[in-house]
Amino acid sequence: MAIDKVKAYLRERGMEERVLEFDTSSATVELAAAAVGCEPARIAKTLSFHVGDRVALVVAAGDARIDNPKFKAQFGCKAKMLAADEAEPLIGHGVGGVCPFAVNDGVDVYLDESLRRFDVVYPAAGNAASAVRLTPDELQQCAEPCTWVDVCKLP
């Protein structure tokens, strides 16, 4: 199971105890916010895109949206999301549990600046009923190698 892979990955970084598991789905920003008990913007959603022959994961605040001109300027191509059936084989996590931890080779991780306005954010932990409580700096440490980017816009 992907959550076990993520827990092992986070254990190596001293963060396994931060994993939250739920009896209900946390597959969307709204469901995750309800499960965690926080505002939706604090959910660190992970969006997956085709960028050349690689996959780019962009982790952004729950209320952020991809800004197409910024995305194209950063990555040199139009934003094209992975199809649902591509997520697990390409990333290593299925839809609803995609996160920047313990990802497959060929996947690049980017953290959007929209996350920096929060003291704590909650990315998924490998399945559709989990999250991890992390500060943006801890998220960066756990998602290494990763790069901070500015490819989103806020409402």
mmCIF file of C-alpha atoms in Angstrom, residues 8-63:
data_model
loop_
_atom_site.group_PDB
_atom_site.id
_atom_site.type_symbol
_atom_site.label_atom_id
_atom_site.label_comp_id
_atom_site.label_asym_id
_atom_site.label_seq_id
_atom_site.Cartn_x
_atom_site.Cartn_y
_atom_site.Cartn_z
ATOM 1 C CA ALA A 8 8.442 4.303 5.854
ATOM 2 C CA TYR A 9 9.738 7.267 3.851
ATOM 3 C CA LEU A 10 8.653 9.724 6.569
ATOM 4 C CA ARG A 11 10.029 7.440 9.328
ATOM 5 C CA GLU A 12 13.498 7.893 7.790
ATOM 6 C CA ARG A 13 13.002 11.653 8.206
ATOM 7 C CA GLY A 14 11.611 11.480 11.752
ATOM 8 C CA MET A 15 8.119 12.539 10.651
ATOM 9 C CA GLU A 16 6.079 9.309 10.678
ATOM 10 C CA GLU A 17 4.183 10.352 13.820
ATOM 11 C CA ARG A 18 2.798 13.334 11.853
ATOM 12 C CA VAL A 19 0.734 11.034 9.601
ATOM 13 C CA LEU A 20 -3.007 11.305 10.212
ATOM 14 C CA GLU A 21 -5.315 8.483 9.113
ATOM 15 C CA PHE A 22 -9.068 8.925 8.781
ATOM 16 C CA ASP A 23 -12.155 6.716 8.697
ATOM 17 C CA THR A 24 -13.564 8.937 5.958
ATOM 18 C CA SER A 25 -12.237 10.030 2.584
ATOM 19 C CA SER A 26 -9.785 12.913 2.339
ATOM 20 C CA ALA A 27 -9.532 12.643 -1.452
ATOM 21 C CA THR A 28 -10.581 16.239 -2.200
ATOM 22 C CA VAL A 29 -9.581 19.532 -0.617
ATOM 23 C CA GLU A 30 -13.013 19.906 1.000
ATOM 24 C CA LEU A 31 -13.092 16.333 2.343
ATOM 25 C CA ALA A 32 -9.525 16.600 3.627
ATOM 26 C CA ALA A 33 -10.260 19.892 5.392
ATOM 27 C CA ALA A 34 -13.299 18.330 7.077
ATOM 28 C CA ALA A 35 -11.292 15.260 8.126
ATOM 29 C CA VAL A 36 -8.371 17.321 9.459
ATOM 30 C CA GLY A 37 -10.536 20.070 10.965
ATOM 31 C CA CYS A 38 -8.873 22.996 9.214
ATOM 32 C CA GLU A 39 -9.683 25.555 6.551
ATOM 33 C CA PRO A 40 -9.501 24.189 2.985
ATOM 34 C CA ALA A 41 -6.660 26.538 2.013
ATOM 35 C CA ARG A 42 -4.316 24.680 4.431
ATOM 36 C CA ILE A 43 -4.728 21.423 2.524
ATOM 37 C CA ALA A 44 -1.591 21.038 0.396
ATOM 38 C CA LYS A 45 -3.057 19.578 -2.778
ATOM 39 C CA THR A 46 -0.718 17.813 -5.150
ATOM 40 C CA LEU A 47 -1.417 18.381 -8.843
ATOM 41 C CA SER A 48 0.272 16.168 -11.429
ATOM 42 C CA PHE A 49 1.324 17.277 -14.914
ATOM 43 C CA HIS A 50 3.101 15.937 -17.977
ATOM 44 C CA VAL A 51 6.242 18.021 -18.573
ATOM 45 C CA GLY A 52 8.179 16.580 -21.477
ATOM 46 C CA ASP A 53 8.969 12.944 -20.701
ATOM 47 C CA ARG A 54 8.700 13.514 -16.936
ATOM 48 C CA VAL A 55 5.950 14.077 -14.396
ATOM 49 C CA ALA A 56 5.839 17.318 -12.421
ATOM 50 C CA LEU A 57 4.036 17.360 -9.079
ATOM 51 C CA VAL A 58 3.014 20.843 -7.988
ATOM 52 C CA VAL A 59 2.030 21.033 -4.328
ATOM 53 C CA ALA A 60 -0.154 24.097 -3.751
ATOM 54 C CA ALA A 61 -2.500 25.572 -1.165
ATOM 55 C CA GLY A 62 -6.027 24.190 -1.282
ATOM 56 C CA ASP A 63 -7.478 27.477 -2.518
#
